[in-house]
Amino acid sequence: MPGVYQLTLDLLEEEIHELRTLGIKAVLLFGIPSWKDDLATSAYAPDGIVQRAVRQIKALDSDLVIITDTCICHYQTEGHCGIPVNGRIDNDVSLDIHVKVAISQAEAGADILAPSSMMDGFVTYIRHALEESGYKDIPIMSYGIKYASSYYGPFRDAADNLPAFGDRRTYQMDPANRLEAFREAQSDIEEGADFMIIKPGLPYLDIIRDMRNSLQIPLVSYQVSGEYAQIKAASQNGWIDEKNTVLESMLAMKRAGADLIVTYFAKDIAKFLREES
Ligand code: PBG
Ligand code: ZN
């Protein structure tokens, strides 16, 4: 997509410098590994791409908050967020692998882990493993409310995690189901989540407001790739005003009750806000 790039490690220094200049305080890292296998071992290799990036960023700017996406779909041959066994996602086998990914990211120096697989019990497993390994203070930002959405399309192209068979509806949520969000959120909080991500963003403002009215932890709205693509494409065609539309989408998510927002427009927004002040 225009304005979104896969970065190699040699480009990190320039990127981090730009983020600091713009006043951006946190990043969410996704890795594109050089190889994939059935058990997603490149997701938890000590010299894996995200592990190396975390160390490098910490050395460049120790104040930047590093959040790592804790999942395996970019690293696993079949492109699923869990491990397929006989053509089905095996929840428990998957949890063991996710724990390894979480620990390796904590060891590398990640400040916050964002587990995104939606496997049952993923927050409990990761929380226990972190405690046992001595990482008692690392917060978990759970992708607890993640719908099986068509808005993830551009990301799947860019991150090469399109499932080789089936789809993600056996572990992501049904867009038609409003009440399930309450149950998913409740169980994640009991399991030890410190932040709750609701994803996608703008099409799910009602869910953000539902959660704001019922949860007492920080809420994160994730404006996903398809939302970015819509605004970009329309503004490149001259059909809408990019700056005003982007800022209005931020305002809408805040109004619905989001405390934090994950967005591909972060750098643009930082620039827009500078122009205004
Ligand atoms: C999967 C994952 C997804 C996104 C990031 N990690 C969803 C998916 O592929 O099902 C989507 C992000 C976006 O569209 O911006 N762990
Ligand atoms: Zn995944």
PDB file of C-alpha atoms and ligand atoms in Angstrom:
ATOM      1  CA  MET A   1       0.000   0.000   0.000  1.00  0.00           C
ATOM      2  CA  PRO A   2       1.181   3.552  -0.570  1.00  0.00           C
ATOM      3  CA  GLY A   3       3.134   4.764   2.446  1.00  0.00           C
ATOM      4  CA  VAL A   4       3.543   1.330   4.066  1.00  0.00           C
ATOM      5  CA  TYR A   5       6.797  -0.584   3.726  1.00  0.00           C
ATOM      6  CA  GLN A   6       8.509  -3.744   4.879  1.00  0.00           C
ATOM      7  CA  LEU A   7      11.739  -2.524   6.468  1.00  0.00           C
ATOM      8  CA  THR A   8      15.051  -4.318   6.602  1.00  0.00           C
ATOM      9  CA  LEU A   9      17.101  -3.955   9.776  1.00  0.00           C
ATOM     10  CA  ASP A  10      19.583  -1.573   8.164  1.00  0.00           C
ATOM     11  CA  LEU A  11      16.746   0.922   7.679  1.00  0.00           C
ATOM     12  CA  LEU A  12      15.700   0.911  11.326  1.00  0.00           C
ATOM     13  CA  GLU A  13      17.966   3.688  12.460  1.00  0.00           C
ATOM     14  CA  GLU A  14      16.520   6.203  10.007  1.00  0.00           C
ATOM     15  CA  GLU A  15      12.953   5.109  10.815  1.00  0.00           C
ATOM     16  CA  ILE A  16      13.428   5.352  14.571  1.00  0.00           C
ATOM     17  CA  HIS A  17      14.984   8.765  14.151  1.00  0.00           C
ATOM     18  CA  GLU A  18      11.963   9.918  12.163  1.00  0.00           C
ATOM     19  CA  LEU A  19       9.546   8.562  14.780  1.00  0.00           C
ATOM     20  CA  ARG A  20      11.403  10.361  17.532  1.00  0.00           C
ATOM     21  CA  THR A  21      11.378  13.616  15.567  1.00  0.00           C
ATOM     22  CA  LEU A  22       7.616  13.273  15.073  1.00  0.00           C
ATOM     23  CA  GLY A  23       7.016  12.572  18.753  1.00  0.00           C
ATOM     24  CA  ILE A  24       5.650   9.042  18.301  1.00  0.00           C
ATOM     25  CA  LYS A  25       6.048   7.093  21.520  1.00  0.00           C
ATOM     26  CA  ALA A  26       5.249   3.486  20.672  1.00  0.00           C
ATOM     27  CA  VAL A  27       5.507   0.983  17.831  1.00  0.00           C
ATOM     28  CA  LEU A  28       3.874  -2.368  17.127  1.00  0.00           C
ATOM     29  CA  LEU A  29       6.233  -4.788  15.386  1.00  0.00           C
ATOM     30  CA  PHE A  30       5.371  -7.516  12.873  1.00  0.00           C
ATOM     31  CA  GLY A  31       8.060  -9.744  11.381  1.00  0.00           C
ATOM     32  CA  ILE A  32       8.521 -11.183   7.910  1.00  0.00           C
ATOM     33  CA  PRO A  33      10.871 -14.157   8.377  1.00  0.00           C
ATOM     34  CA  SER A  34      13.247 -15.452   5.711  1.00  0.00           C
ATOM     35  CA  TRP A  35      11.846 -18.981   6.130  1.00  0.00           C
ATOM     36  CA  LYS A  36       8.724 -20.722   7.405  1.00  0.00           C
ATOM     37  CA  ASP A  37       8.064 -24.226   8.714  1.00  0.00           C
ATOM     38  CA  ASP A  38       5.245 -26.325  10.156  1.00  0.00           C
ATOM     39  CA  LEU A  39       5.944 -25.350  13.767  1.00  0.00           C
ATOM     40  CA  ALA A  40       6.729 -21.678  13.112  1.00  0.00           C
ATOM     41  CA  THR A  41      10.170 -21.988  14.667  1.00  0.00           C
ATOM     42  CA  SER A  42      11.368 -18.756  13.028  1.00  0.00           C
ATOM     43  CA  ALA A  43       8.826 -16.932  15.235  1.00  0.00           C
ATOM     44  CA  TYR A  44      10.766 -17.718  18.389  1.00  0.00           C
ATOM     45  CA  ALA A  45      14.368 -18.030  17.183  1.00  0.00           C
ATOM     46  CA  PRO A  46      16.669 -15.874  19.359  1.00  0.00           C
ATOM     47  CA  ASP A  47      17.998 -14.328  16.142  1.00  0.00           C
ATOM     48  CA  GLY A  48      14.523 -14.081  14.570  1.00  0.00           C
ATOM     49  CA  ILE A  49      13.646 -10.889  12.734  1.00  0.00           C
ATOM     50  CA  VAL A  50      11.468  -9.380  15.468  1.00  0.00           C
ATOM     51  CA  GLN A  51      13.877 -10.396  18.244  1.00  0.00           C
ATOM     52  CA  ARG A  52      16.739  -8.699  16.391  1.00  0.00           C
ATOM     53  CA  ALA A  53      14.640  -5.645  15.620  1.00  0.00           C
ATOM     54  CA  VAL A  54      13.658  -5.246  19.278  1.00  0.00           C
ATOM     55  CA  ARG A  55      17.276  -5.336  20.411  1.00  0.00           C
ATOM     56  CA  GLN A  56      18.308  -2.898  17.725  1.00  0.00           C
ATOM     57  CA  ILE A  57      15.501  -0.436  18.489  1.00  0.00           C
ATOM     58  CA  LYS A  58      16.232  -0.590  22.222  1.00  0.00           C
ATOM     59  CA  ALA A  59      19.850   0.285  21.505  1.00  0.00           C
ATOM     60  CA  LEU A  60      18.809   3.199  19.275  1.00  0.00           C
ATOM     61  CA  ASP A  61      16.112   4.663  21.528  1.00  0.00           C
ATOM     62  CA  SER A  62      15.486   3.167  24.932  1.00  0.00           C
ATOM     63  CA  ASP A  63      12.396   5.360  25.497  1.00  0.00           C
ATOM     64  CA  LEU A  64      10.360   4.119  22.556  1.00  0.00           C
ATOM     65  CA  VAL A  65       7.756   1.625  23.768  1.00  0.00           C
ATOM     66  CA  ILE A  66       8.015  -1.598  21.782  1.00  0.00           C
ATOM     67  CA  ILE A  67       4.900  -3.738  21.433  1.00  0.00           C
ATOM     68  CA  THR A  68       5.359  -7.041  19.633  1.00  0.00           C
ATOM     69  CA  ASP A  69       2.633  -8.932  17.817  1.00  0.00           C
ATOM     70  CA  THR A  70       2.751 -12.378  19.399  1.00  0.00           C
ATOM     71  CA  CYS A  71       1.455 -14.733  16.715  1.00  0.00           C
ATOM     72  CA  ILE A  72       2.718 -17.321  14.262  1.00  0.00           C
ATOM     73  CA  CYS A  73       0.728 -16.817  11.051  1.00  0.00           C
ATOM     74  CA  HIS A  74       3.607 -15.097   9.224  1.00  0.00           C
ATOM     75  CA  TYR A  75       6.017 -17.831  10.242  1.00  0.00           C
ATOM     76  CA  GLN A  76       3.946 -20.978   9.795  1.00  0.00           C
ATOM     77  CA  THR A  77       3.797 -22.715   6.394  1.00  0.00           C
ATOM     78  CA  GLU A  78       0.004 -22.769   6.246  1.00  0.00           C
ATOM     79  CA  GLY A  79      -0.406 -19.157   7.312  1.00  0.00           C
ATOM     80  CA  HIS A  80      -2.753 -19.813  10.225  1.00  0.00           C
ATOM     81  CA  CYS A  81      -2.556 -18.277  13.688  1.00  0.00           C
ATOM     82  CA  GLY A  82      -2.515 -21.789  15.161  1.00  0.00           C
ATOM     83  CA  ILE A  83      -0.823 -25.057  14.249  1.00  0.00           C
ATOM     84  CA  PRO A  84      -2.846 -27.273  11.898  1.00  0.00           C
ATOM     85  CA  VAL A  85      -3.008 -30.952  12.862  1.00  0.00           C
ATOM     86  CA  ASN A  86      -4.867 -33.170  10.370  1.00  0.00           C
ATOM     87  CA  GLY A  87      -6.386 -30.161   8.669  1.00  0.00           C
ATOM     88  CA  ARG A  88      -7.701 -28.514  11.843  1.00  0.00           C
ATOM     89  CA  ILE A  89      -6.173 -25.915  14.119  1.00  0.00           C
ATOM     90  CA  ASP A  90      -5.006 -27.661  17.291  1.00  0.00           C
ATOM     91  CA  ASN A  91      -5.581 -25.218  20.125  1.00  0.00           C
ATOM     92  CA  ASP A  92      -3.279 -26.819  22.702  1.00  0.00           C
ATOM     93  CA  VAL A  93      -0.349 -27.495  20.378  1.00  0.00           C
ATOM     94  CA  SER A  94      -0.688 -23.877  19.274  1.00  0.00           C
ATOM     95  CA  LEU A  95      -0.582 -22.551  22.834  1.00  0.00           C
ATOM     96  CA  ASP A  96       2.765 -24.235  23.494  1.00  0.00           C
ATOM     97  CA  ILE A  97       4.250 -22.516  20.456  1.00  0.00           C
ATOM     98  CA  HIS A  98       2.736 -19.147  21.335  1.00  0.00           C
ATOM     99  CA  VAL A  99       4.341 -19.354  24.757  1.00  0.00           C
ATOM    100  CA  LYS A 100       7.741 -19.842  23.130  1.00  0.00           C
ATOM    101  CA  VAL A 101       7.164 -16.808  20.932  1.00  0.00           C
ATOM    102  CA  ALA A 102       6.123 -14.711  23.925  1.00  0.00           C
ATOM    103  CA  ILE A 103       9.159 -15.666  26.000  1.00  0.00           C
ATOM    104  CA  SER A 104      11.573 -15.030  23.137  1.00  0.00           C
ATOM    105  CA  GLN A 105      10.085 -11.564  22.611  1.00  0.00           C
ATOM    106  CA  ALA A 106      10.320 -10.803  26.321  1.00  0.00           C
ATOM    107  CA  GLU A 107      13.933 -11.987  26.340  1.00  0.00           C
ATOM    108  CA  ALA A 108      14.706  -9.698  23.416  1.00  0.00           C
ATOM    109  CA  GLY A 109      13.390  -6.738  25.437  1.00  0.00           C
ATOM    110  CA  ALA A 110       9.826  -6.107  24.258  1.00  0.00           C
ATOM    111  CA  ASP A 111       7.923  -3.759  26.608  1.00  0.00           C
ATOM    112  CA  ILE A 112       4.412  -5.060  25.893  1.00  0.00           C
ATOM    113  CA  LEU A 113       3.276  -8.313  24.279  1.00  0.00           C
ATOM    114  CA  ALA A 114       0.252  -8.326  21.991  1.00  0.00           C
ATOM    115  CA  PRO A 115      -0.936 -11.899  21.498  1.00  0.00           C
ATOM    116  CA  SER A 116      -3.207 -11.965  18.463  1.00  0.00           C
ATOM    117  CA  SER A 117      -3.990 -15.600  17.723  1.00  0.00           C
ATOM    118  CA  MET A 118      -7.388 -15.790  19.485  1.00  0.00           C
ATOM    119  CA  MET A 119      -6.644 -19.375  20.609  1.00  0.00           C
ATOM    120  CA  ASP A 120      -8.706 -20.308  23.679  1.00  0.00           C
ATOM    121  CA  GLY A 121      -6.728 -19.639  26.851  1.00  0.00           C
ATOM    122  CA  PHE A 122      -3.903 -17.771  25.132  1.00  0.00           C
ATOM    123  CA  VAL A 123      -3.680 -15.000  27.703  1.00  0.00           C
ATOM    124  CA  THR A 124      -3.524 -17.407  30.684  1.00  0.00           C
ATOM    125  CA  TYR A 125      -0.835 -19.508  29.056  1.00  0.00           C
ATOM    126  CA  ILE A 126       1.329 -16.555  28.163  1.00  0.00           C
ATOM    127  CA  ARG A 127       0.819 -14.872  31.547  1.00  0.00           C
ATOM    128  CA  HIS A 128       1.881 -18.031  33.429  1.00  0.00           C
ATOM    129  CA  ALA A 129       4.873 -18.620  31.214  1.00  0.00           C
ATOM    130  CA  LEU A 130       6.030 -15.011  31.648  1.00  0.00           C
ATOM    131  CA  GLU A 131       5.754 -15.285  35.432  1.00  0.00           C
ATOM    132  CA  GLU A 132       7.651 -18.565  35.509  1.00  0.00           C
ATOM    133  CA  SER A 133      10.414 -17.097  33.390  1.00  0.00           C
ATOM    134  CA  GLY A 134      10.787 -14.054  35.616  1.00  0.00           C
ATOM    135  CA  TYR A 135       8.965 -11.526  33.416  1.00  0.00           C
ATOM    136  CA  LYS A 136       6.376 -10.531  35.972  1.00  0.00           C
ATOM    137  CA  ASP A 137       6.081  -6.910  34.871  1.00  0.00           C
ATOM    138  CA  ILE A 138       5.426  -7.265  31.151  1.00  0.00           C
ATOM    139  CA  PRO A 139       1.890  -6.118  30.287  1.00  0.00           C
ATOM    140  CA  ILE A 140      -0.274  -8.107  27.907  1.00  0.00           C
ATOM    141  CA  MET A 141      -2.202  -6.181  25.276  1.00  0.00           C
ATOM    142  CA  SER A 142      -4.656  -8.828  24.180  1.00  0.00           C
ATOM    143  CA  TYR A 143      -6.255  -8.882  20.764  1.00  0.00           C
ATOM    144  CA  GLY A 144      -9.216 -10.177  22.716  1.00  0.00           C
ATOM    145  CA  ILE A 145     -11.940  -8.853  20.456  1.00  0.00           C
ATOM    146  CA  LYS A 146     -10.909  -9.652  16.925  1.00  0.00           C
ATOM    147  CA  TYR A 147     -13.505 -10.205  14.262  1.00  0.00           C
ATOM    148  CA  ALA A 148     -13.083 -12.447  11.211  1.00  0.00           C
ATOM    149  CA  SER A 149     -13.054  -9.391   8.970  1.00  0.00           C
ATOM    150  CA  SER A 150     -12.622  -8.690   5.263  1.00  0.00           C
ATOM    151  CA  TYR A 151     -10.752  -5.529   6.197  1.00  0.00           C
ATOM    152  CA  TYR A 152      -7.530  -7.494   6.821  1.00  0.00           C
ATOM    153  CA  GLY A 153      -6.959  -8.110   3.088  1.00  0.00           C
ATOM    154  CA  PRO A 154      -4.104  -5.669   2.366  1.00  0.00           C
ATOM    155  CA  PHE A 155      -2.242  -6.776   5.489  1.00  0.00           C
ATOM    156  CA  ARG A 156      -2.391 -10.411   4.421  1.00  0.00           C
ATOM    157  CA  ASP A 157      -0.817  -9.498   1.084  1.00  0.00           C
ATOM    158  CA  ALA A 158       1.894  -7.414   2.731  1.00  0.00           C
ATOM    159  CA  ALA A 159       2.679  -9.846   5.555  1.00  0.00           C
ATOM    160  CA  ASP A 160       2.175 -13.001   3.508  1.00  0.00           C
ATOM    161  CA  ASN A 161      -0.130 -14.695   6.021  1.00  0.00           C
ATOM    162  CA  LEU A 162      -3.087 -15.661   3.834  1.00  0.00           C
ATOM    163  CA  PRO A 163      -4.281 -19.067   5.119  1.00  0.00           C
ATOM    164  CA  ALA A 164      -3.410 -21.903   2.720  1.00  0.00           C
ATOM    165  CA  PHE A 165      -6.663 -23.693   3.566  1.00  0.00           C
ATOM    166  CA  GLY A 166      -9.937 -22.674   5.190  1.00  0.00           C
ATOM    167  CA  ASP A 167     -10.221 -19.292   6.867  1.00  0.00           C
ATOM    168  CA  ARG A 168      -9.877 -17.826  10.347  1.00  0.00           C
ATOM    169  CA  ARG A 169     -13.520 -18.075  11.333  1.00  0.00           C
ATOM    170  CA  THR A 170     -12.901 -21.015  13.673  1.00  0.00           C
ATOM    171  CA  TYR A 171     -10.886 -18.742  15.983  1.00  0.00           C
ATOM    172  CA  GLN A 172     -11.777 -15.160  15.069  1.00  0.00           C
ATOM    173  CA  MET A 173     -15.183 -13.737  15.959  1.00  0.00           C
ATOM    174  CA  ASP A 174     -18.396 -13.576  13.963  1.00  0.00           C
ATOM    175  CA  PRO A 175     -18.981  -9.964  12.818  1.00  0.00           C
ATOM    176  CA  ALA A 176     -22.704 -10.460  13.392  1.00  0.00           C
ATOM    177  CA  ASN A 177     -22.277 -11.410  17.042  1.00  0.00           C
ATOM    178  CA  ARG A 178     -22.342  -8.518  19.474  1.00  0.00           C
ATOM    179  CA  LEU A 179     -22.672 -10.396  22.755  1.00  0.00           C
ATOM    180  CA  GLU A 180     -19.658 -12.613  22.154  1.00  0.00           C
ATOM    181  CA  ALA A 181     -17.462  -9.546  22.682  1.00  0.00           C
ATOM    182  CA  PHE A 182     -18.570  -9.362  26.316  1.00  0.00           C
ATOM    183  CA  ARG A 183     -17.670 -13.010  26.916  1.00  0.00           C
ATOM    184  CA  GLU A 184     -14.307 -12.809  25.132  1.00  0.00           C
ATOM    185  CA  ALA A 185     -13.354  -9.646  26.997  1.00  0.00           C
ATOM    186  CA  GLN A 186     -14.392 -11.017  30.369  1.00  0.00           C
ATOM    187  CA  SER A 187     -12.355 -14.185  29.997  1.00  0.00           C
ATOM    188  CA  ASP A 188      -9.286 -12.293  28.767  1.00  0.00           C
ATOM    189  CA  ILE A 189      -9.410  -9.945  31.749  1.00  0.00           C
ATOM    190  CA  GLU A 190      -9.750 -12.843  34.173  1.00  0.00           C
ATOM    191  CA  GLU A 191      -6.769 -14.449  32.446  1.00  0.00           C
ATOM    192  CA  GLY A 192      -4.648 -11.358  33.058  1.00  0.00           C
ATOM    193  CA  ALA A 193      -4.915  -9.032  30.073  1.00  0.00           C
ATOM    194  CA  ASP A 194      -3.847  -5.431  30.815  1.00  0.00           C
ATOM    195  CA  PHE A 195      -5.157  -3.806  27.630  1.00  0.00           C
ATOM    196  CA  MET A 196      -7.939  -4.905  25.311  1.00  0.00           C
ATOM    197  CA  ILE A 197      -7.669  -4.511  21.546  1.00  0.00           C
ATOM    198  CA  ILE A 198     -10.825  -4.217  19.474  1.00  0.00           C
ATOM    199  CA  LYS A 199     -10.239  -4.906  15.800  1.00  0.00           C
ATOM    200  CA  PRO A 200     -11.117  -3.600  13.192  1.00  0.00           C
ATOM    201  CA  GLY A 201     -11.711  -0.011  14.284  1.00  0.00           C
ATOM    202  CA  LEU A 202     -14.261   2.190  12.547  1.00  0.00           C
ATOM    203  CA  PRO A 203     -16.714  -0.577  11.499  1.00  0.00           C
ATOM    204  CA  TYR A 204     -16.854  -1.724  15.153  1.00  0.00           C
ATOM    205  CA  LEU A 205     -17.398   1.534  17.040  1.00  0.00           C
ATOM    206  CA  ASP A 206     -20.464   0.061  18.731  1.00  0.00           C
ATOM    207  CA  ILE A 207     -18.309  -2.670  20.228  1.00  0.00           C
ATOM    208  CA  ILE A 208     -15.777  -0.116  21.481  1.00  0.00           C
ATOM    209  CA  ARG A 209     -18.590   1.743  23.220  1.00  0.00           C
ATOM    210  CA  ASP A 210     -20.019  -1.485  24.660  1.00  0.00           C
ATOM    211  CA  MET A 211     -16.591  -2.330  26.051  1.00  0.00           C
ATOM    212  CA  ARG A 212     -16.003   1.201  27.365  1.00  0.00           C
ATOM    213  CA  ASN A 213     -19.238   0.882  29.320  1.00  0.00           C
ATOM    214  CA  SER A 214     -18.326  -2.482  30.805  1.00  0.00           C
ATOM    215  CA  LEU A 215     -14.526  -2.797  31.143  1.00  0.00           C
ATOM    216  CA  GLN A 216     -12.149  -0.961  33.440  1.00  0.00           C
ATOM    217  CA  ILE A 217      -8.943  -1.470  31.485  1.00  0.00           C
ATOM    218  CA  PRO A 218      -7.461   0.626  28.668  1.00  0.00           C
ATOM    219  CA  LEU A 219      -9.065  -0.026  25.297  1.00  0.00           C
ATOM    220  CA  VAL A 220      -7.134  -0.060  22.055  1.00  0.00           C
ATOM    221  CA  SER A 221      -8.816   0.515  18.715  1.00  0.00           C
ATOM    222  CA  TYR A 222      -6.934  -1.027  15.791  1.00  0.00           C
ATOM    223  CA  GLN A 223      -7.576   0.770  12.508  1.00  0.00           C
ATOM    224  CA  VAL A 224      -6.688  -2.099  10.174  1.00  0.00           C
ATOM    225  CA  SER A 225      -5.153  -2.263   6.712  1.00  0.00           C
ATOM    226  CA  GLY A 226      -8.461  -2.266   4.823  1.00  0.00           C
ATOM    227  CA  GLU A 227      -9.562   0.887   6.607  1.00  0.00           C
ATOM    228  CA  TYR A 228      -6.271   2.546   5.720  1.00  0.00           C
ATOM    229  CA  ALA A 229      -6.612   1.359   2.118  1.00  0.00           C
ATOM    230  CA  GLN A 230     -10.112   2.817   1.767  1.00  0.00           C
ATOM    231  CA  ILE A 231      -9.094   6.272   2.922  1.00  0.00           C
ATOM    232  CA  LYS A 232      -5.869   6.224   0.900  1.00  0.00           C
ATOM    233  CA  ALA A 233      -7.489   5.075  -2.315  1.00  0.00           C
ATOM    234  CA  ALA A 234     -10.358   7.542  -2.097  1.00  0.00           C
ATOM    235  CA  SER A 235      -8.084  10.449  -1.339  1.00  0.00           C
ATOM    236  CA  GLN A 236      -5.640   9.514  -4.100  1.00  0.00           C
ATOM    237  CA  ASN A 237      -8.559   9.604  -6.488  1.00  0.00           C
ATOM    238  CA  GLY A 238      -9.448  13.037  -5.238  1.00  0.00           C
ATOM    239  CA  TRP A 239     -12.759  11.802  -3.822  1.00  0.00           C
ATOM    240  CA  ILE A 240     -12.194  12.705  -0.179  1.00  0.00           C
ATOM    241  CA  ASP A 241      -9.841  14.915   1.753  1.00  0.00           C
ATOM    242  CA  GLU A 242      -7.213  12.684   3.325  1.00  0.00           C
ATOM    243  CA  LYS A 243      -6.213  14.805   6.292  1.00  0.00           C
ATOM    244  CA  ASN A 244      -9.713  15.625   7.449  1.00  0.00           C
ATOM    245  CA  THR A 245     -10.983  12.089   6.944  1.00  0.00           C
ATOM    246  CA  VAL A 246      -8.081  10.550   8.845  1.00  0.00           C
ATOM    247  CA  LEU A 247      -8.478  12.978  11.734  1.00  0.00           C
ATOM    248  CA  GLU A 248     -12.236  12.380  11.807  1.00  0.00           C
ATOM    249  CA  SER A 249     -11.686   8.615  11.958  1.00  0.00           C
ATOM    250  CA  MET A 250      -9.392   9.136  14.967  1.00  0.00           C
ATOM    251  CA  LEU A 251     -11.942  11.365  16.622  1.00  0.00           C
ATOM    252  CA  ALA A 252     -14.674   8.769  16.063  1.00  0.00           C
ATOM    253  CA  MET A 253     -12.656   6.013  17.731  1.00  0.00           C
ATOM    254  CA  LYS A 254     -11.824   8.267  20.674  1.00  0.00           C
ATOM    255  CA  ARG A 255     -15.462   9.315  20.983  1.00  0.00           C
ATOM    256  CA  ALA A 256     -16.517   5.664  21.022  1.00  0.00           C
ATOM    257  CA  GLY A 257     -14.178   5.138  23.970  1.00  0.00           C
ATOM    258  CA  ALA A 258     -10.728   4.123  22.711  1.00  0.00           C
ATOM    259  CA  ASP A 259      -7.785   5.110  24.920  1.00  0.00           C
ATOM    260  CA  LEU A 260      -5.139   4.133  22.392  1.00  0.00           C
ATOM    261  CA  ILE A 261      -5.227   3.744  18.621  1.00  0.00           C
ATOM    262  CA  VAL A 262      -3.085   1.536  16.409  1.00  0.00           C
ATOM    263  CA  THR A 263      -2.990   3.024  12.919  1.00  0.00           C
ATOM    264  CA  TYR A 264      -0.904   2.978   9.745  1.00  0.00           C
ATOM    265  CA  PHE A 265      -1.517   6.739   9.595  1.00  0.00           C
ATOM    266  CA  ALA A 266       0.493   7.411  12.769  1.00  0.00           C
ATOM    267  CA  LYS A 267       3.288   9.331  11.082  1.00  0.00           C
ATOM    268  CA  ASP A 268       0.848  11.308   8.917  1.00  0.00           C
ATOM    269  CA  ILE A 269      -1.241  12.194  11.943  1.00  0.00           C
ATOM    270  CA  ALA A 270       1.808  13.404  13.843  1.00  0.00           C
ATOM    271  CA  LYS A 271       2.578  15.674  10.885  1.00  0.00           C
ATOM    272  CA  PHE A 272      -1.017  16.916  10.575  1.00  0.00           C
ATOM    273  CA  LEU A 273      -1.117  17.792  14.269  1.00  0.00           C
ATOM    274  CA  ARG A 274       2.140  19.726  13.935  1.00  0.00           C
ATOM    275  CA  GLU A 275       0.765  21.747  11.046  1.00  0.00           C
ATOM    276  CA  GLU A 276      -2.195  22.696  13.195  1.00  0.00           C
ATOM    277  CA  SER A 277      -0.322  23.746  16.316  1.00  0.00           C
TER     278      SER A 277
HETATM  279  C1  PBG B   1      -3.191 -12.137  12.469  1.00  0.00           C
HETATM  280  C2  PBG B   1      -3.199 -10.684  12.114  1.00  0.00           C
HETATM  281  C3  PBG B   1      -4.182 -10.030  11.388  1.00  0.00           C
HETATM  282  C4  PBG B   1      -3.768  -8.729  11.212  1.00  0.00           C
HETATM  283  C5  PBG B   1      -2.575  -8.586  11.899  1.00  0.00           C
HETATM  284  N1  PBG B   1      -2.218  -9.803  12.432  1.00  0.00           N
HETATM  285  C6  PBG B   1      -5.488 -10.493  10.975  1.00  0.00           C
HETATM  286  C7  PBG B   1      -5.559 -11.642  10.083  1.00  0.00           C
HETATM  287  O1  PBG B   1      -4.743 -11.799   9.153  1.00  0.00           O
HETATM  288  O2  PBG B   1      -6.480 -12.434  10.321  1.00  0.00           O
HETATM  289  C8  PBG B   1      -4.498  -7.698  10.426  1.00  0.00           C
HETATM  290  C9  PBG B   1      -3.965  -6.322  10.538  1.00  0.00           C
HETATM  291  C10 PBG B   1      -4.465  -5.387   9.519  1.00  0.00           C
HETATM  292  O3  PBG B   1      -5.295  -5.704   8.633  1.00  0.00           O
HETATM  293  O4  PBG B   1      -4.006  -4.248   9.577  1.00  0.00           O
HETATM  294  N2  PBG B   1      -2.519 -12.428  13.652  1.00  0.00           N
HETATM  295 ZN    ZN B   2      -1.923 -14.606  13.460  1.00  0.00          ZN
END
